[in-house]
mmCIF file of C-alpha atoms in Angstrom:
data_model
loop_
_atom_site.group_PDB
_atom_site.id
_atom_site.type_symbol
_atom_site.label_atom_id
_atom_site.label_comp_id
_atom_site.label_asym_id
_atom_site.label_seq_id
_atom_site.Cartn_x
_atom_site.Cartn_y
_atom_site.Cartn_z
ATOM 1 C CA GLY A 272 -0.014 0.009 0.027
ATOM 2 C CA GLN A 273 2.800 2.391 0.931
ATOM 3 C CA LYS A 274 4.665 1.538 -2.332
ATOM 4 C CA ALA A 275 1.582 2.229 -4.475
ATOM 5 C CA LEU A 276 1.021 5.613 -2.741
ATOM 6 C CA ALA A 277 4.672 6.438 -3.271
ATOM 7 C CA ASP A 278 4.470 5.461 -6.891
ATOM 8 C CA ALA A 279 1.456 7.762 -7.359
ATOM 9 C CA GLY A 280 3.175 10.433 -5.357
ATOM 10 C CA ILE A 281 0.037 11.075 -3.219
ATOM 11 C CA PRO A 282 -0.552 10.881 0.505
ATOM 12 C CA TYR A 283 -2.948 8.291 2.005
ATOM 13 C CA SER A 284 -5.277 11.252 2.958
ATOM 14 C CA ALA A 285 -6.086 11.580 -0.807
ATOM 15 C CA VAL A 286 -7.701 8.101 -0.847
ATOM 16 C CA GLN A 287 -11.452 8.256 -0.463
ATOM 17 C CA GLN A 288 -12.337 4.583 -0.292
ATOM 18 C CA ALA A 289 -10.554 1.260 -0.143
ATOM 19 C CA CYS A 290 -11.451 -2.209 -1.417
ATOM 20 C CA VAL A 291 -9.328 -4.884 0.313
ATOM 21 C CA GLY A 292 -9.163 -8.542 -0.747
ATOM 22 C CA TYR A 293 -8.114 -11.675 1.080
ATOM 23 C CA VAL A 294 -9.541 -15.140 1.314
ATOM 24 C CA TYR A 295 -8.148 -16.603 4.572
ATOM 25 C CA GLY A 296 -8.620 -14.491 7.727
ATOM 26 C CA ASP A 297 -11.151 -13.109 10.090
ATOM 27 C CA SER A 298 -13.563 -10.363 8.988
ATOM 28 C CA THR A 299 -12.269 -6.776 8.861
ATOM 29 C CA CYS A 300 -8.604 -7.794 8.199
ATOM 30 C CA GLY A 301 -8.707 -5.036 5.576
ATOM 31 C CA GLN A 302 -9.226 -2.422 8.266
ATOM 32 C CA ARG A 303 -6.460 -3.851 10.445
ATOM 33 C CA ALA A 304 -3.988 -3.718 7.466
ATOM 34 C CA ILE A 305 -4.876 -0.218 6.446
ATOM 35 C CA TYR A 306 -5.228 1.369 10.023
ATOM 36 C CA HIS A 307 -1.719 0.319 11.028
ATOM 37 C CA GLY A 308 -0.010 0.325 7.679
ATOM 38 C CA LEU A 309 -1.415 3.511 6.094
ATOM 39 C CA GLY A 310 -3.501 5.532 8.483
ATOM 40 C CA LEU A 311 -6.926 6.205 10.100
ATOM 41 C CA THR A 312 -9.048 8.614 8.046
ATOM 42 C CA GLY A 313 -12.422 7.116 8.674
ATOM 43 C CA ILE A 314 -12.999 6.227 4.944
ATOM 44 C CA PRO A 315 -15.195 3.367 3.834
ATOM 45 C CA ILE A 316 -13.139 0.111 3.677
ATOM 46 C CA ILE A 317 -14.770 -2.797 2.079
ATOM 47 C CA ASN A 318 -13.503 -6.396 2.523
ATOM 48 C CA VAL A 319 -13.684 -8.630 -0.510
ATOM 49 C CA ASN A 320 -13.527 -12.479 -0.753
ATOM 50 C CA ASN A 321 -13.925 -14.099 -4.145
ATOM 51 C CA ASN A 322 -11.522 -17.127 -4.158
ATOM 52 C CA CYS A 323 -8.568 -16.845 -6.534
ATOM 53 C CA ALA A 324 -10.182 -13.876 -8.257
ATOM 54 C CA THR A 325 -10.274 -11.817 -5.100
ATOM 55 C CA GLY A 326 -7.496 -9.277 -6.024
ATOM 56 C CA SER A 327 -9.131 -8.434 -9.395
ATOM 57 C CA THR A 328 -12.524 -8.226 -7.789
ATOM 58 C CA ALA A 329 -11.206 -5.557 -5.408
ATOM 59 C CA LEU A 330 -9.811 -3.849 -8.497
ATOM 60 C CA PHE A 331 -13.102 -4.158 -10.346
ATOM 61 C CA MET A 332 -15.016 -2.627 -7.377
ATOM 62 C CA ALA A 333 -12.506 0.212 -7.092
ATOM 63 C CA ARG A 334 -12.818 0.894 -10.808
ATOM 64 C CA GLN A 335 -16.596 1.025 -10.559
ATOM 65 C CA LEU A 336 -16.539 3.484 -7.726
ATOM 66 C CA VAL A 337 -14.340 5.826 -9.811
ATOM 67 C CA GLU A 338 -16.091 5.209 -13.065
ATOM 68 C CA GLY A 339 -19.451 5.810 -11.435
ATOM 69 C CA GLY A 340 -18.305 9.177 -10.094
ATOM 70 C CA LEU A 341 -18.652 8.028 -6.491
ATOM 71 C CA ALA A 342 -14.990 8.608 -5.689
ATOM 72 C CA ASP A 343 -12.022 10.354 -7.113
ATOM 73 C CA CYS A 344 -9.304 8.087 -5.772
ATOM 74 C CA VAL A 345 -9.646 4.595 -4.502
ATOM 75 C CA LEU A 346 -7.063 2.140 -3.125
ATOM 76 C CA ALA A 347 -7.406 -1.599 -4.158
ATOM 77 C CA LEU A 348 -5.315 -3.796 -1.776
ATOM 78 C CA GLY A 349 -4.889 -7.537 -1.654
ATOM 79 C CA PHE A 350 -2.924 -9.834 0.616
ATOM 80 C CA GLU A 351 -2.807 -13.445 1.753
ATOM 81 C CA ARG A 352 -1.031 -15.546 4.280
ATOM 82 C CA MET A 353 -1.676 -19.152 3.330
ATOM 83 C CA ALA A 354 -1.661 -22.406 5.334
ATOM 84 C CA LYS A 355 0.817 -25.118 4.342
ATOM 85 C CA GLY A 356 -0.132 -27.692 1.695
ATOM 86 C CA SER A 357 -2.953 -27.753 -0.797
ATOM 87 C CA LEU A 358 -6.066 -25.512 -0.608
ATOM 88 C CA ALA A 359 -8.674 -27.026 1.751
ATOM 89 C CA SER A 360 -12.140 -26.062 2.665
ATOM 90 C CA GLY A 361 -12.548 -23.959 5.718
ATOM 91 C CA PHE A 362 -15.928 -25.150 7.010
ATOM 92 C CA SER A 363 -17.210 -28.742 7.278
ATOM 93 C CA ASP A 364 -20.621 -27.787 8.831
ATOM 94 C CA ARG A 365 -22.221 -26.181 5.698
ATOM 95 C CA THR A 366 -22.593 -26.657 1.954
ATOM 96 C CA ASN A 367 -19.364 -26.348 0.062
ATOM 97 C CA PRO A 368 -19.734 -23.565 -2.658
ATOM 98 C CA MET A 369 -17.995 -25.902 -5.085
ATOM 99 C CA ASP A 370 -20.171 -28.991 -4.502
ATOM 100 C CA LYS A 371 -21.969 -28.689 -7.895
ATOM 101 C CA HIS A 372 -18.651 -28.077 -9.729
ATOM 102 C CA LEU A 373 -17.187 -31.174 -8.120
ATOM 103 C CA GLU A 374 -20.188 -33.304 -9.091
ATOM 104 C CA ILE A 375 -19.302 -32.791 -12.745
ATOM 105 C CA MET A 376 -15.766 -34.027 -12.256
ATOM 106 C CA ILE A 377 -16.849 -37.016 -10.197
ATOM 107 C CA ASN A 378 -19.467 -37.977 -12.746
ATOM 108 C CA LYS A 379 -16.873 -37.795 -15.485
ATOM 109 C CA TYR A 380 -13.664 -38.999 -14.033
ATOM 110 C CA GLY A 381 -14.276 -39.834 -10.369
ATOM 111 C CA LEU A 382 -12.558 -38.503 -7.320
ATOM 112 C CA ALA A 383 -9.159 -39.595 -6.233
ATOM 113 C CA SER A 384 -7.493 -39.329 -2.844
ATOM 114 C CA ALA A 385 -5.352 -36.350 -4.047
ATOM 115 C CA PRO A 386 -5.716 -32.559 -3.535
ATOM 116 C CA VAL A 387 -8.888 -31.471 -5.243
ATOM 117 C CA ALA A 388 -7.774 -28.292 -7.093
ATOM 118 C CA PRO A 389 -5.076 -30.099 -9.184
ATOM 119 C CA GLN A 390 -7.615 -32.891 -9.872
ATOM 120 C CA MET A 391 -10.080 -30.416 -11.246
ATOM 121 C CA PHE A 392 -7.472 -28.768 -13.610
ATOM 122 C CA ALA A 393 -5.765 -32.048 -14.560
ATOM 123 C CA ASN A 394 -9.176 -33.466 -15.542
ATOM 124 C CA ALA A 395 -9.861 -30.396 -17.667
ATOM 125 C CA GLY A 396 -6.515 -31.130 -19.347
ATOM 126 C CA LYS A 397 -7.573 -34.780 -19.786
ATOM 127 C CA GLU A 398 -10.736 -33.669 -21.512
ATOM 128 C CA HIS A 399 -8.640 -31.491 -23.862
ATOM 129 C CA MET A 400 -6.499 -34.535 -24.599
ATOM 130 C CA GLU A 401 -9.485 -36.707 -25.321
ATOM 131 C CA LYS A 402 -11.115 -34.062 -27.531
ATOM 132 C CA TYR A 403 -8.106 -32.802 -29.518
ATOM 133 C CA GLY A 404 -5.401 -35.510 -29.047
ATOM 134 C CA THR A 405 -3.254 -33.054 -27.072
ATOM 135 C CA ASN A 406 0.172 -34.283 -25.787
ATOM 136 C CA PRO A 407 0.461 -33.546 -22.013
ATOM 137 C CA GLU A 408 4.080 -32.512 -22.670
ATOM 138 C CA TYR A 409 2.670 -29.136 -23.933
ATOM 139 C CA PHE A 410 1.314 -28.440 -20.480
ATOM 140 C CA ALA A 411 4.840 -28.969 -19.118
ATOM 141 C CA LYS A 412 6.202 -26.634 -21.832
ATOM 142 C CA ILE A 413 4.137 -23.835 -20.336
ATOM 143 C CA ALA A 414 5.460 -24.358 -16.833
ATOM 144 C CA TRP A 415 9.031 -24.572 -18.314
ATOM 145 C CA LYS A 416 8.500 -21.173 -20.048
ATOM 146 C CA ASN A 417 7.039 -19.548 -16.877
ATOM 147 C CA HIS A 418 9.899 -20.774 -14.725
ATOM 148 C CA SER A 419 12.281 -19.381 -17.265
ATOM 149 C CA HIS A 420 10.550 -15.981 -17.245
ATOM 150 C CA SER A 421 10.669 -15.841 -13.477
ATOM 151 C CA THR A 422 14.532 -15.649 -13.425
ATOM 152 C CA ASN A 423 14.116 -12.064 -14.357
ATOM 153 C CA ASN A 424 11.545 -11.138 -11.672
ATOM 154 C CA PRO A 425 12.896 -10.096 -8.274
ATOM 155 C CA TYR A 426 9.379 -10.346 -6.837
ATOM 156 C CA SER A 427 8.937 -13.941 -7.838
ATOM 157 C CA GLN A 428 8.774 -16.630 -5.183
ATOM 158 C CA PHE A 429 10.847 -18.984 -7.354
ATOM 159 C CA GLN A 430 13.543 -17.603 -9.640
ATOM 160 C CA LYS A 431 15.172 -20.873 -10.759
ATOM 161 C CA GLU A 432 15.294 -22.124 -14.308
ATOM 162 C CA TYR A 433 14.463 -25.758 -15.031
ATOM 163 C CA THR A 434 14.807 -27.973 -18.091
ATOM 164 C CA LEU A 435 11.658 -29.370 -19.679
ATOM 165 C CA ASP A 436 12.863 -32.760 -18.531
ATOM 166 C CA GLU A 437 12.971 -31.471 -14.926
ATOM 167 C CA VAL A 438 9.447 -30.065 -15.161
ATOM 168 C CA LEU A 439 8.162 -33.385 -16.653
ATOM 169 C CA HIS A 440 9.933 -35.606 -14.063
ATOM 170 C CA SER A 441 9.430 -33.539 -10.903
ATOM 171 C CA ARG A 442 7.227 -34.912 -8.150
ATOM 172 C CA LYS A 443 3.807 -36.063 -9.336
ATOM 173 C CA ILE A 444 0.806 -34.259 -7.720
ATOM 174 C CA PHE A 445 -1.933 -35.764 -9.806
ATOM 175 C CA ASP A 446 -1.879 -37.733 -13.080
ATOM 176 C CA PHE A 447 0.383 -35.824 -15.511
ATOM 177 C CA LEU A 448 0.547 -32.691 -13.304
ATOM 178 C CA THR A 449 3.950 -32.431 -11.622
ATOM 179 C CA VAL A 450 4.803 -30.179 -8.767
ATOM 180 C CA LEU A 451 6.651 -27.689 -11.090
ATOM 181 C CA GLN A 452 3.321 -27.317 -13.047
ATOM 182 C CA CYS A 453 1.432 -26.181 -9.999
ATOM 183 C CA CYS A 454 1.472 -22.805 -8.298
ATOM 184 C CA PRO A 455 2.893 -22.965 -4.754
ATOM 185 C CA THR A 456 1.571 -22.009 -1.330
ATOM 186 C CA SER A 457 2.374 -18.295 -1.060
ATOM 187 C CA ASN A 458 2.296 -15.220 1.143
ATOM 188 C CA GLY A 459 2.236 -11.851 -0.435
ATOM 189 C CA ALA A 460 0.570 -8.556 -1.035
ATOM 190 C CA ALA A 461 -0.100 -6.094 -3.902
ATOM 191 C CA ALA A 462 -1.922 -2.715 -4.332
ATOM 192 C CA ALA A 463 -3.090 -0.267 -6.912
ATOM 193 C CA ILE A 464 -4.386 3.253 -6.882
ATOM 194 C CA LEU A 465 -7.326 3.990 -9.095
ATOM 195 C CA ALA A 466 -8.215 7.656 -9.888
ATOM 196 C CA SER A 467 -10.406 9.722 -12.098
ATOM 197 C CA GLU A 468 -9.031 11.553 -15.081
ATOM 198 C CA ALA A 469 -9.538 14.876 -13.299
ATOM 199 C CA PHE A 470 -7.542 13.605 -10.233
ATOM 200 C CA VAL A 471 -4.715 12.494 -12.540
ATOM 201 C CA LYS A 472 -4.523 15.906 -14.183
ATOM 202 C CA ARG A 473 -4.815 17.749 -10.842
ATOM 203 C CA HIS A 474 -1.872 15.789 -9.494
ATOM 204 C CA LYS A 475 0.058 15.923 -12.875
ATOM 205 C CA LEU A 476 0.264 12.120 -13.033
ATOM 206 C CA GLN A 477 -0.255 11.942 -16.826
ATOM 207 C CA PRO A 478 3.265 10.607 -17.649
ATOM 208 C CA LYS A 479 2.716 7.520 -15.468
ATOM 209 C CA ALA A 480 -1.131 7.072 -15.614
ATOM 210 C CA VAL A 481 -2.220 3.691 -16.965
ATOM 211 C CA GLU A 482 -5.701 3.586 -18.244
ATOM 212 C CA ILE A 483 -8.155 0.597 -17.897
ATOM 213 C CA LEU A 484 -9.385 0.466 -21.428
ATOM 214 C CA ALA A 485 -12.042 -2.103 -20.594
ATOM 215 C CA GLN A 486 -12.804 -4.470 -17.812
ATOM 216 C CA VAL A 487 -15.357 -7.274 -17.600
ATOM 217 C CA MET A 488 -16.241 -9.578 -14.717
ATOM 218 C CA ALA A 489 -18.234 -12.688 -15.275
ATOM 219 C CA THR A 490 -19.445 -15.581 -13.122
ATOM 220 C CA ASP A 491 -20.644 -19.069 -14.108
ATOM 221 C CA TYR A 492 -23.078 -19.616 -16.887
ATOM 222 C CA PRO A 493 -25.566 -22.634 -17.158
ATOM 223 C CA SER A 494 -23.042 -24.306 -19.446
ATOM 224 C CA THR A 495 -20.686 -24.735 -16.447
ATOM 225 C CA PHE A 496 -23.129 -27.304 -15.025
ATOM 226 C CA GLU A 497 -25.159 -28.544 -17.903
ATOM 227 C CA GLU A 498 -22.527 -29.848 -20.416
ATOM 228 C CA ASN A 499 -20.696 -32.427 -18.328
ATOM 229 C CA SER A 500 -17.443 -30.674 -19.215
ATOM 230 C CA CYS A 501 -14.419 -30.313 -16.905
ATOM 231 C CA MET A 502 -13.046 -27.535 -19.026
ATOM 232 C CA LYS A 503 -16.269 -25.493 -18.620
ATOM 233 C CA MET A 504 -16.407 -26.531 -14.934
ATOM 234 C CA VAL A 505 -13.079 -24.714 -14.415
ATOM 235 C CA GLY A 506 -14.291 -21.554 -16.046
ATOM 236 C CA TYR A 507 -13.671 -21.946 -19.775
ATOM 237 C CA ASP A 508 -16.967 -20.273 -20.831
ATOM 238 C CA MET A 509 -16.816 -17.571 -18.141
ATOM 239 C CA THR A 510 -13.316 -16.606 -19.514
ATOM 240 C CA LYS A 511 -14.421 -16.783 -23.186
ATOM 241 C CA LYS A 512 -17.497 -14.576 -22.657
ATOM 242 C CA ALA A 513 -15.747 -12.053 -20.433
ATOM 243 C CA ALA A 514 -12.864 -11.788 -22.933
ATOM 244 C CA GLU A 515 -15.180 -11.308 -25.961
ATOM 245 C CA LYS A 516 -17.086 -8.568 -24.114
ATOM 246 C CA CYS A 517 -13.871 -6.864 -23.015
ATOM 247 C CA PHE A 518 -12.301 -6.751 -26.461
ATOM 248 C CA GLU A 519 -15.681 -5.462 -27.846
ATOM 249 C CA LYS A 520 -15.885 -2.710 -25.261
ATOM 250 C CA ALA A 521 -12.301 -1.521 -25.963
ATOM 251 C CA GLY A 522 -12.683 -1.876 -29.716
ATOM 252 C CA LEU A 523 -9.616 -4.144 -29.849
ATOM 253 C CA LYS A 524 -8.774 -7.750 -30.831
ATOM 254 C CA PRO A 525 -6.370 -10.324 -29.317
ATOM 255 C CA THR A 526 -3.776 -9.457 -32.050
ATOM 256 C CA ASP A 527 -3.662 -5.846 -30.694
ATOM 257 C CA VAL A 528 -2.310 -7.133 -27.350
ATOM 258 C CA ASP A 529 1.429 -7.189 -26.615
ATOM 259 C CA VAL A 530 1.741 -8.515 -23.077
ATOM 260 C CA ILE A 531 -0.557 -10.817 -20.978
ATOM 261 C CA GLU A 532 -0.698 -11.827 -17.380
ATOM 262 C CA LEU A 533 -3.163 -14.754 -17.077
ATOM 263 C CA HIS A 534 -4.235 -17.243 -14.437
ATOM 264 C CA ASP A 535 -1.847 -20.201 -14.605
ATOM 265 C CA CYS A 536 -2.715 -21.750 -11.232
ATOM 266 C CA PHE A 537 -1.806 -24.978 -13.053
ATOM 267 C CA SER A 538 -0.083 -25.303 -16.426
ATOM 268 C CA VAL A 539 -3.320 -26.729 -17.932
ATOM 269 C CA ASN A 540 -5.183 -23.585 -17.140
ATOM 270 C CA GLU A 541 -2.717 -21.395 -18.975
ATOM 271 C CA PHE A 542 -3.040 -23.801 -21.948
ATOM 272 C CA ILE A 543 -6.875 -23.737 -22.214
ATOM 273 C CA THR A 544 -7.007 -20.035 -21.404
ATOM 274 C CA TYR A 545 -5.114 -19.378 -24.689
ATOM 275 C CA GLU A 546 -8.106 -20.753 -26.424
ATOM 276 C CA ALA A 547 -10.749 -19.098 -24.231
ATOM 277 C CA LEU A 548 -9.116 -15.688 -24.648
ATOM 278 C CA GLY A 549 -9.306 -16.119 -28.428
ATOM 279 C CA LEU A 550 -5.457 -16.042 -28.917
ATOM 280 C CA CYS A 551 -5.875 -19.146 -31.113
ATOM 281 C CA PRO A 552 -8.792 -21.324 -32.407
ATOM 282 C CA GLU A 553 -10.143 -24.000 -30.012
ATOM 283 C CA GLY A 554 -7.992 -27.120 -30.037
ATOM 284 C CA ARG A 555 -4.989 -25.221 -31.492
ATOM 285 C CA ALA A 556 -3.028 -24.074 -28.414
ATOM 286 C CA CYS A 557 -0.225 -26.540 -29.240
ATOM 287 C CA ASP A 558 0.373 -24.637 -32.480
ATOM 288 C CA LEU A 559 0.653 -21.339 -30.569
ATOM 289 C CA ILE A 560 3.248 -22.885 -28.289
ATOM 290 C CA ASP A 561 5.144 -24.446 -31.187
ATOM 291 C CA ARG A 562 5.394 -21.015 -32.861
ATOM 292 C CA GLY A 563 6.777 -19.499 -29.656
ATOM 293 C CA ASP A 564 3.841 -17.067 -29.616
ATOM 294 C CA ASN A 565 3.672 -17.088 -25.765
ATOM 295 C CA THR A 566 7.255 -15.761 -25.015
ATOM 296 C CA TYR A 567 9.774 -13.153 -26.046
ATOM 297 C CA GLY A 568 10.131 -12.801 -29.744
ATOM 298 C CA GLY A 569 6.619 -14.256 -30.360
ATOM 299 C CA LYS A 570 3.241 -12.601 -30.876
ATOM 300 C CA TRP A 571 2.624 -12.205 -27.191
ATOM 301 C CA VAL A 572 4.699 -12.449 -24.043
ATOM 302 C CA ILE A 573 2.495 -14.379 -21.683
ATOM 303 C CA ASN A 574 3.221 -14.229 -17.954
ATOM 304 C CA PRO A 575 6.524 -12.347 -18.106
ATOM 305 C CA SER A 576 6.366 -12.246 -14.310
ATOM 306 C CA GLY A 577 6.726 -16.003 -14.181
ATOM 307 C CA GLY A 578 3.014 -16.416 -13.673
ATOM 308 C CA LEU A 579 1.384 -17.927 -10.568
ATOM 309 C CA ILE A 580 3.459 -21.076 -11.093
ATOM 310 C CA SER A 581 6.687 -19.201 -10.254
ATOM 311 C CA LYS A 582 5.655 -15.812 -8.889
ATOM 312 C CA GLY A 583 3.385 -17.444 -6.463
ATOM 313 C CA HIS A 584 -0.389 -17.202 -5.853
ATOM 314 C CA PRO A 585 -1.302 -15.453 -2.614
ATOM 315 C CA LEU A 586 -5.029 -15.589 -3.434
ATOM 316 C CA GLY A 587 -6.093 -12.091 -2.357
ATOM 317 C CA ALA A 588 -3.060 -10.440 -3.932
ATOM 318 C CA THR A 589 -2.718 -12.255 -7.321
ATOM 319 C CA GLY A 590 -5.110 -10.069 -9.340
ATOM 320 C CA LEU A 591 -3.408 -6.901 -8.095
ATOM 321 C CA ALA A 592 0.065 -8.315 -8.608
ATOM 322 C CA GLN A 593 -0.935 -9.080 -12.292
ATOM 323 C CA CYS A 594 -2.129 -5.479 -12.523
ATOM 324 C CA ALA A 595 1.162 -4.095 -11.109
ATOM 325 C CA GLU A 596 3.191 -6.207 -13.507
ATOM 326 C CA LEU A 597 1.200 -4.917 -16.571
ATOM 327 C CA CYS A 598 1.537 -1.344 -15.368
ATOM 328 C CA TRP A 599 5.313 -1.677 -15.035
ATOM 329 C CA GLN A 600 5.394 -3.250 -18.529
ATOM 330 C CA LEU A 601 3.391 -0.399 -20.109
ATOM 331 C CA ARG A 602 5.524 2.133 -18.373
ATOM 332 C CA GLY A 603 8.760 0.502 -19.447
ATOM 333 C CA LEU A 604 9.797 -0.221 -15.877
ATOM 334 C CA ALA A 605 9.939 -4.042 -15.971
ATOM 335 C CA GLY A 606 13.799 -4.267 -16.167
ATOM 336 C CA ARG A 607 15.141 -7.406 -17.561
ATOM 337 C CA ARG A 608 11.717 -8.823 -18.252
ATOM 338 C CA GLN A 609 10.532 -5.742 -20.195
ATOM 339 C CA VAL A 610 8.415 -6.640 -23.287
ATOM 340 C CA PRO A 611 9.816 -4.317 -26.037
ATOM 341 C CA GLY A 612 7.367 -1.611 -27.084
ATOM 342 C CA ALA A 613 4.414 -2.981 -24.996
ATOM 343 C CA LYS A 614 1.365 -0.733 -25.726
ATOM 344 C CA VAL A 615 -1.607 -2.893 -24.838
ATOM 345 C CA ALA A 616 -1.812 -5.334 -21.984
ATOM 346 C CA LEU A 617 -4.385 -7.999 -21.065
ATOM 347 C CA GLN A 618 -5.030 -9.400 -17.647
ATOM 348 C CA HIS A 619 -7.025 -12.644 -16.720
ATOM 349 C CA ASN A 620 -7.709 -13.679 -13.166
ATOM 350 C CA LEU A 621 -9.984 -16.606 -12.401
ATOM 351 C CA GLY A 622 -11.478 -18.012 -9.287
ATOM 352 C CA LEU A 623 -13.424 -21.300 -9.073
ATOM 353 C CA GLY A 624 -16.848 -21.129 -7.569
ATOM 354 C CA GLY A 625 -16.675 -18.914 -9.600
ATOM 355 C CA ALA A 626 -15.555 -15.552 -11.015
ATOM 356 C CA VAL A 627 -13.272 -14.172 -13.679
ATOM 357 C CA VAL A 628 -12.059 -10.651 -14.426
ATOM 358 C CA VAL A 629 -10.659 -9.758 -17.822
ATOM 359 C CA THR A 630 -9.000 -6.306 -18.158
ATOM 360 C CA LEU A 631 -7.343 -4.457 -20.974
ATOM 361 C CA TYR A 632 -4.785 -1.715 -20.223
ATOM 362 C CA GLY A 633 -2.922 1.019 -22.185
ATOM 363 C CA MET A 634 -1.122 4.294 -21.264
ATOM 364 C CA GLY A 635 -3.722 6.943 -20.460
ATOM 365 C CA PHE A 636 -1.889 9.790 -22.004
ATOM 366 C CA PRO A 637 0.511 8.301 -24.487
ATOM 367 C CA GLY A 638 1.960 11.630 -25.462
ATOM 368 C CA ALA A 639 2.855 12.565 -21.914
ATOM 369 C CA ALA A 640 5.027 9.530 -21.145
#
């Protein structure tokens, strides 16, 4: 929070509202974080909890407050301190919000005595393999790329390069998914300041102001539950529809994008998200990977930060960490991982249960930079 304020060159007293995201923690942790980290100004602080899409949900709410003219300057903050091991349900005395999602997987592939999240995504990958004859080595190639990107990111939890062979033969988590293809348990935090155009001009922030060109949030559609598809169960249709609407709103198409941060909680999800975002036709993500269109020198640089697989995935912070990375890329501040001439950035943050936020960014005042 302090770094975001310092970056914007404004005091905390200029912030009129705050949206704070975290998944694990008691109610009002947002107040506790802000009171003793930034200040006590009596402003509205709203706590947000939306699974892995929590950070971008806080961002979405903050943007709506500014866009709706209800506030001039809003802080979006996300943080997480996670328990060891795989994600587990916090409450055993009530209905699990994912019960209907799980039913689809159980009907199709059964339930193994392994962590549930990797099972859900591995089974989505298995469905892609059955449908299109995909070789699971392509999922590993994505993790290999992301680990390689992370070597240039000082904020990444892991910064070690691996060979494709090491990725393929690391410890098995479930089926073909190895540990180097799964995001780790992470602690972390991220923040963004959202402001109106008038505020930006008043504080002479034009040279660094990044504009949200379009942003769309979606939740599950009937197809998630009605088509017996594990790919749809993990958010394929949500992503597809949100991306289509977002491009339409901005008057852009996937080929206009230079840099992408997307939700690679598992390598499989990055793979199927290529197709859902419209970067390639359905069933053709392997071709995109073969062309090198997901890394430096290709059509897009996807997850220059190292993605969730390397950078880490502290649930409440992830959506805002993606936002920070893309802002640095557009402002030319990404150091060794800078995407040359990045003008348009795309963000995709997904949470099962479910929610997805797709955002397009560009410099707000290109002439002023």
